[in-house]
Structures are given as C-alpha cells and as structure tokens.
Coordinates of C-alpha atoms in Angstrom, one line a residue:
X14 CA 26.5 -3.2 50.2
X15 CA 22.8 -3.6 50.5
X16 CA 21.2 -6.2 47.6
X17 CA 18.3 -8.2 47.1
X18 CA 19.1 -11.9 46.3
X19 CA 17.1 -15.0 45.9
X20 CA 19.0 -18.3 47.1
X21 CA 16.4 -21.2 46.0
X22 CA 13.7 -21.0 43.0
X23 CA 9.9 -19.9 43.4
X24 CA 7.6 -17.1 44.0
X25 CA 8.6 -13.5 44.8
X26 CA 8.9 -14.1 48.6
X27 CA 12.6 -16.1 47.6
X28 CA 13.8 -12.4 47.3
X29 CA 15.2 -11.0 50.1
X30 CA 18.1 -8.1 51.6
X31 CA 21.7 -9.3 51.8
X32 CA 24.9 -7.6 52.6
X33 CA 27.6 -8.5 50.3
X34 CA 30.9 -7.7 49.6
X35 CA 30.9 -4.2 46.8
X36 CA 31.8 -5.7 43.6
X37 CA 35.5 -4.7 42.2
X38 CA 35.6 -3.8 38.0
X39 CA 37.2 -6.4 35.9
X40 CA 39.3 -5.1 32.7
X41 CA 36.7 -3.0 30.9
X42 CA 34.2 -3.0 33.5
X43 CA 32.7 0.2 35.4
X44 CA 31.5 0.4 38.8
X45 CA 28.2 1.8 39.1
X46 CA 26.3 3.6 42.2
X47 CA 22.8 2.5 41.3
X48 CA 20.5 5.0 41.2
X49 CA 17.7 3.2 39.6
X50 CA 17.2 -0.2 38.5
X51 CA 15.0 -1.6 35.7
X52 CA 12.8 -4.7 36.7
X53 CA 11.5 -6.5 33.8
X54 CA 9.5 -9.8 33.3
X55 CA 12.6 -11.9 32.2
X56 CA 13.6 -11.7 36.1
X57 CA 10.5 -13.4 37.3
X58 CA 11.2 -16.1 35.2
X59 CA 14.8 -16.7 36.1
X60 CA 13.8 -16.3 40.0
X61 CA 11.2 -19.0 39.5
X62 CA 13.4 -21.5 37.6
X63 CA 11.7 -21.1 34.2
X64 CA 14.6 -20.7 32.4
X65 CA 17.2 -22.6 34.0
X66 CA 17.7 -24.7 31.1
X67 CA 19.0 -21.8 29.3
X68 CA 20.0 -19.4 31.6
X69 CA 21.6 -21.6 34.5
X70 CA 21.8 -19.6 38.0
X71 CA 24.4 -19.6 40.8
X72 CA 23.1 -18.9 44.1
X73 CA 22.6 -16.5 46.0
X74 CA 21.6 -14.7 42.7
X75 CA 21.1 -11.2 42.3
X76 CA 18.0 -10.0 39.8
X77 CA 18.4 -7.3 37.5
X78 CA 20.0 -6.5 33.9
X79 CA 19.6 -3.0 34.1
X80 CA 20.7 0.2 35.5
X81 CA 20.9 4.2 35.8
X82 CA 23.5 5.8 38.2
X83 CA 27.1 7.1 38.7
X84 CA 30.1 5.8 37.8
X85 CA 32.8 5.1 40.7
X86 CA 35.5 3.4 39.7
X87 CA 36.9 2.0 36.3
X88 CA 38.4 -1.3 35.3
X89 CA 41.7 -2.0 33.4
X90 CA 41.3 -0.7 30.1
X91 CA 38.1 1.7 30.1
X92 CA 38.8 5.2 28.7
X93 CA 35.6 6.5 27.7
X94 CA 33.6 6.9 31.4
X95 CA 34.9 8.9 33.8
X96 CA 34.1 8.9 37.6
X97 CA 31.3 10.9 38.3
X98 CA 29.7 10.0 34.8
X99 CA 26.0 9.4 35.4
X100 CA 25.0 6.4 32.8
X101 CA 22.8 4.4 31.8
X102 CA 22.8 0.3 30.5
X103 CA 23.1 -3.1 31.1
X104 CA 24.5 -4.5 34.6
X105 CA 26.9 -7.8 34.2
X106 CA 26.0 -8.6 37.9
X107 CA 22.4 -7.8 38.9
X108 CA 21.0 -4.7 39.3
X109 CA 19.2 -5.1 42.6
X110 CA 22.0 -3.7 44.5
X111 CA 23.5 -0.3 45.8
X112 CA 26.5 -1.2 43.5
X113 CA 27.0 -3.2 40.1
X114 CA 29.3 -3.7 37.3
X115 CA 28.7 -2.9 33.8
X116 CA 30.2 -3.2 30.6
X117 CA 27.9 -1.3 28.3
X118 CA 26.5 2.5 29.1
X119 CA 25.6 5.4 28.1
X120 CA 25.8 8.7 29.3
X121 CA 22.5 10.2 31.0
X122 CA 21.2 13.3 29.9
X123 CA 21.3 15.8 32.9
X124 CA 17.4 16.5 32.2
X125 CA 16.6 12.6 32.3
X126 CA 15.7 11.6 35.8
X127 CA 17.3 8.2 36.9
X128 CA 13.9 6.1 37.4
X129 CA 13.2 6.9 33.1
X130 CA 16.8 6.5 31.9
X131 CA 16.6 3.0 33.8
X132 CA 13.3 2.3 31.5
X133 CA 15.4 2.5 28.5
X134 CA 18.1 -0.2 28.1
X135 CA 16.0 -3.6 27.6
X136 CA 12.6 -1.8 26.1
X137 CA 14.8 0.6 23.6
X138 CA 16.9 -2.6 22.5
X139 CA 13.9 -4.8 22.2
X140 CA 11.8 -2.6 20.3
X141 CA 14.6 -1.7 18.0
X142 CA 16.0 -5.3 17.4
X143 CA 12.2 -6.6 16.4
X144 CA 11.4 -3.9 14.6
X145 CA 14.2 -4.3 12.3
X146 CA 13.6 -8.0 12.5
X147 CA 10.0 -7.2 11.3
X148 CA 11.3 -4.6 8.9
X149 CA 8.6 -1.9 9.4
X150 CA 8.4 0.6 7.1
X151 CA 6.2 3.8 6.2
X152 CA 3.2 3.4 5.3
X153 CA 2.5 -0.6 6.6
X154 CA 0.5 -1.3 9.4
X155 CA 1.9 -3.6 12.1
X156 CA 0.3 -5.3 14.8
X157 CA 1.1 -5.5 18.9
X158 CA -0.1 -7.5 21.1
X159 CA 0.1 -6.2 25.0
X160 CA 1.5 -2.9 24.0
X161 CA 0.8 -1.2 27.2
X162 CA 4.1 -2.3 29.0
X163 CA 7.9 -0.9 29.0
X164 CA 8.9 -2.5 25.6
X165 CA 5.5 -1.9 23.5
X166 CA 5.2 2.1 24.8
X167 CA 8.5 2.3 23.0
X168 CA 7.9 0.5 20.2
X169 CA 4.6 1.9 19.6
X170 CA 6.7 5.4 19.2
X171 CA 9.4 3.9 17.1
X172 CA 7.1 2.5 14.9
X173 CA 4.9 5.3 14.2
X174 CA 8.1 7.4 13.3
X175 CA 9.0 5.5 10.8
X176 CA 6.0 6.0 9.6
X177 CA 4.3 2.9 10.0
X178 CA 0.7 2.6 11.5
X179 CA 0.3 0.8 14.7
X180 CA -2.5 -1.1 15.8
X181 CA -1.9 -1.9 19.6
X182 CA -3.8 -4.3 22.0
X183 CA -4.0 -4.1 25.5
X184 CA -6.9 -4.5 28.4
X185 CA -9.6 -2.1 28.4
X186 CA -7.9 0.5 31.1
X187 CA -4.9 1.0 28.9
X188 CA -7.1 2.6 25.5
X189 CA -6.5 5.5 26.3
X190 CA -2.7 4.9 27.3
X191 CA -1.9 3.5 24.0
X192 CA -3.8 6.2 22.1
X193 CA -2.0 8.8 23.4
X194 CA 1.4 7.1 22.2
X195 CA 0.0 7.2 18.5
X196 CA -1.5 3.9 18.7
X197 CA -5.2 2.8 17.2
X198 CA -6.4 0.9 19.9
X199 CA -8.2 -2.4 20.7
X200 CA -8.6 -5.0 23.4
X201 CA -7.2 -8.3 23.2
X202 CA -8.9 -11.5 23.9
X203 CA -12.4 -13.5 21.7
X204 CA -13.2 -11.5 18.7
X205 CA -9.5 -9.8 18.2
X206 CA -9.5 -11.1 14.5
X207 CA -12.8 -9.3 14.2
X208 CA -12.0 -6.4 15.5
X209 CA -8.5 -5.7 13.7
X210 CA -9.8 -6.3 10.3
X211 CA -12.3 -4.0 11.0
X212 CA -9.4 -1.3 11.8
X213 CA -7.7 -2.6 9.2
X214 CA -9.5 -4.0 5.8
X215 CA -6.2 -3.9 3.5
X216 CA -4.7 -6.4 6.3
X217 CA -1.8 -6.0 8.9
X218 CA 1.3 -6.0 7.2
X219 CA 3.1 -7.6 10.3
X220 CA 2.6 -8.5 14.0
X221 CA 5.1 -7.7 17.2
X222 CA 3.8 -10.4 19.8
X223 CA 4.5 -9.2 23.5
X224 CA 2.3 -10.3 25.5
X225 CA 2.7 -14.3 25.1
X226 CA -0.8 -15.0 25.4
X227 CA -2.2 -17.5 23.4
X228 CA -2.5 -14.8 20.4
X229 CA 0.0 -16.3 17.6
X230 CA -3.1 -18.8 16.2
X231 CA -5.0 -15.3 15.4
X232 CA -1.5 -13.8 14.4
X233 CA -1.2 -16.4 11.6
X234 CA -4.7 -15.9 10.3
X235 CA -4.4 -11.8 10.4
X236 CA -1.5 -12.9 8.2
X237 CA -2.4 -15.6 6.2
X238 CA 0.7 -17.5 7.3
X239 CA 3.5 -17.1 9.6
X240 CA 5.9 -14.5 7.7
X241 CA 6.4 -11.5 9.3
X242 CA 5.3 -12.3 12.7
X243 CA 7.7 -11.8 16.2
X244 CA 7.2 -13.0 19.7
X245 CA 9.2 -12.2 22.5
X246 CA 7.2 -13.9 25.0
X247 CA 5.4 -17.2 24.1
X248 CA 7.4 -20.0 24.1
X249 CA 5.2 -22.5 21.8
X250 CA 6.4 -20.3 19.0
X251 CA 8.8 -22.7 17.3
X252 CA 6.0 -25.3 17.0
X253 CA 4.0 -23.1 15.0
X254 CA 6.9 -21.3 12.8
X255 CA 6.9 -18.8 14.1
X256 CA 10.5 -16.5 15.1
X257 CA 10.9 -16.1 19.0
X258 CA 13.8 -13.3 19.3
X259 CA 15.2 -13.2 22.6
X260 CA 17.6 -10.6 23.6
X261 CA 20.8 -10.0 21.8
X262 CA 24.3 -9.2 23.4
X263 CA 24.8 -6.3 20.2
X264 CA 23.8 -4.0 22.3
X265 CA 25.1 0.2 21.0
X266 CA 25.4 2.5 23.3
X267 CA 24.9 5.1 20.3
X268 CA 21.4 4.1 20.0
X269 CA 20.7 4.0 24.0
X270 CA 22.6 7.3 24.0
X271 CA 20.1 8.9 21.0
X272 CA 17.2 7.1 23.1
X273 CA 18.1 9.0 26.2
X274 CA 18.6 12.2 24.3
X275 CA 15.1 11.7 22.8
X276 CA 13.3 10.8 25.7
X277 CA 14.9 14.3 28.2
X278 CA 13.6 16.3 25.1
X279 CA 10.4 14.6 25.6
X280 CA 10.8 13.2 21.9
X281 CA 10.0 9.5 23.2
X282 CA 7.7 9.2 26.5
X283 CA 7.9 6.8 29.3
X284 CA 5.6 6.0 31.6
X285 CA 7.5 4.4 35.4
X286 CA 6.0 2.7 38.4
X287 CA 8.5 2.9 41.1
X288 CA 9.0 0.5 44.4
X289 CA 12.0 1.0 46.9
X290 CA 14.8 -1.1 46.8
X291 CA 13.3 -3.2 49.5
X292 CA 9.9 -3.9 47.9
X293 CA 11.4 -5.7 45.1
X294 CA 9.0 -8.8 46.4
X295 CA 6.1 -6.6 46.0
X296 CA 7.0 -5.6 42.9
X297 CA 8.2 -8.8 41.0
X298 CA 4.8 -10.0 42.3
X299 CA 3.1 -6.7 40.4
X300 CA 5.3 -8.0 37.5
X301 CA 4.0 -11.3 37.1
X302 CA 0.5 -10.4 37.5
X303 CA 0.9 -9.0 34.0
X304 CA -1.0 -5.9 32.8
X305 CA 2.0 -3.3 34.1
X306 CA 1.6 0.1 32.6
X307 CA 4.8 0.9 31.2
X308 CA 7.8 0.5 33.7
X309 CA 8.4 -1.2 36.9
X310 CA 11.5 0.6 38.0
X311 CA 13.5 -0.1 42.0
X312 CA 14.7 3.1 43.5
X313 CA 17.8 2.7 45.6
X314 CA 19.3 4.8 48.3

C-alpha cells in the first residue's frame, strides 16, 4: 500500500511515498480503507523531533492519528463494526496511508462527507476534554486564544451551547470566520489585555489557550491569577502554573458518534482545507506556518 513516511527528523521535505506491506488487525483492531485523513499540528512536531522525549519514534514512521473511511477487515474479538462500515476515529498506526488500523470509531453519518468526519476526532475530543477541564458554564465568559483552527471552530460552538459567551482571538482575516461561529471577536497580539476588557468589563471567567504564543502572561492578568486557565500548546506553562492538557486516551465513540450526527445535520460546522495524499509535504509545511483556517485534511485514493 501507498504511505507517506518520514525516516530521519526535520522539516516537511523528510516526508515522502513508500510502499509497505497492508497492515493485518490485531485482537480488537479494525482495518480501515482511508478515505480521509486528519493532519494536525501535533504531527509537525513529532516529524521534527520536538517531542521525542515523550513520544519516542521508530522509523520509517508514518504521520497521522486520525481517520474517516471503510472498514475491511476485523480483528479477534471486534463485534460491533462490520465490513463495509464507514467510520470515523483514531488510527493506532498512522493515518497517512491507503490503509490503517484502529481501535476506536465511530460510525459516519451517510450525509457527512469523509474530508469533515476526519476533522472531528482530535478537535471534538480536545474541545470537549478542556472545556470540561475549564468547567464552562452558562452564562460565563471564556476566553480563546487562536480560535480560527480545527480545535477552536469546535470549541467556539461547544462553548456557546452551553451557554457560555466566547471571546475568540485570531489574526485580522479570520474576524469574520470566528463571528460567524458565535464568537465576539478580536485580534491577538500588543494591546490584547486592552481590548478584552473592553469586550468584557465584568472580566473573563476563564481562558482556553490554543495558540501557544506567548499569551499566558496576559492570560494570568485577564485573570488575576492562574486558576481557570488551559493551554494546549505552549510548553512554558508549568513554569508559570499554569495546566497544559495534552490529549487523553479516554476517548468515547458516543460523543464522536453525537459530533458526527451534529455536524451532517449542520448542528456543528466545519471548515476543511484539503491536499492529496501526496502533498502531505506541502501541507505539514501550511501547518506549521500557523494561521490554518479550520482543518487541514489528506485525501487519499
């Protein structure tokens, strides 16, 4: 089968096509016929070695924890998918590749296309897990930083139906974008603390850090200390107090299934960018350039 691999650590050009042998389904394992697979930031970092210390990588390594397609063959033990199932969730070996094992997936709604059911699995888990973590509830006001990508146009929409009023930043050609999603907007960068107490005298009740970039200092004075604050994407937050959640291996496939269901009733939007299989180069490289609208997604034949 056709993958991309990397076999060394550095920039997007380590990725390249291999054939390899089509994967076989260990006991409770499913083999799925990628359709779609979801490309997220977290693979840019474990292609260029950031995260070796806790993530260690065997080469030749294929990228990709996520996945959309049809089910084709079932380990020992699975007796809730069927064979011709068309799924959605997390792949156990890489989802850069015509073919991949899985362990957890949902079923795809026939109305959901493959390239948004694939933008699901890490952004639905994400947003749920922090907002829980945060505790938002009606009627508070929460805070995002870089809200324009896969995880924060979820969360934006979770958030607001609970109730809770979301204040979103995000560069100046995503305002619009984040309005739409039920977001009051603002740009990040000098002045921020300015600007959100303007939107919100009575204070920010708490603050959903996803952009990692630099913002916690301003975070912790919005606040008046570090309690109820979340990063998923700077790393210095320990030295300031602050909680970094990274992802969690609880992952329900009755919450990705009600996501899925929500988003083909057009309940919960998502916004895709889609490369071909083999411009998974080009668009890691898009990825770590920051600023993505939504949902990087790899289409594969």
């Amino acid at each position: 089968m056709k993958v991309i691999v990397f076999d060394r650590f550095g920039g997007p050009d380590v990725l390249h096509e291999a054939d390899i042998e089509v994967p076989q389904p260990g006991p409770g394992q499913v083999r799925v016929r990628v359709k779609a697979a979801g490309l997220n930031a977290l693979d840019g970092k474990i292609r260029a070695g950031k995260l070796e210390a806790v993530r260690p990588t065997t080469f030749p390594a294929v990228p990709g924890g996520e996945l959309a397609g049809v089910v084709d063959a079932l380990g020992e033990g699975v007796s809730d998918v069927q064979v011709g199932d068309e799924v959605l969730g997390w792949s156990d070996t890489g989802s850069y590749a015509q073919y991949a094992l899985a362990t957890t997936v949902a079923a795809k709604p026939a109305d959901l296309d493959w390239q948004h059911a694939v933008a699901l699995p890490v952004a639905g888990e994400t947003a749920e897990r922090v907002l829980n973590l945060l505790g938002i509830a009606a009627g508070e006001t929460v805070l995002m930083h870089g809200a324009a990508g896969a995880v924060g146009t979820v969360a934006v929409q979770l958030a607001t139906a609970r109730g809770a009023r979301v204040i979103a930043t995000a560069g100046p050609s995503n305002q619009d974008y984040l309005t739409s999603l039920g977001a009051t907007a603002t740009v990040y960068g000098e002045g921020l603390v300015k600007r959100v107490r303007a939107l919100a005298p009575d204070g920010v009740d708490a603050v959903f850090d996803l952009a990692g970039k630099g913002a916690l200092e301003d975070s912790i004075t919005l606040r008046g200390g570090t309690e109820r604050i979340v990063t998923i994407a700077d790393f210095g937050a320990r030295q300031l107090g602050i909680t970094f959640s990274q992802g969690s291996e609880e992952r329900s496939t009755v919450r990705l299934a009600a996501l899925a269901q929500d988003a083909a009733a057009g309940k919960l939007v998502t916004t895709v960018t889609a490369y071909p299989l083999d411009q998974a180069a080009t668009a890691q490289q898009a990825s770590d350039a920051g600023h993505v609208r939504g949902k990087l997604v790899l289409t594969v034949d």
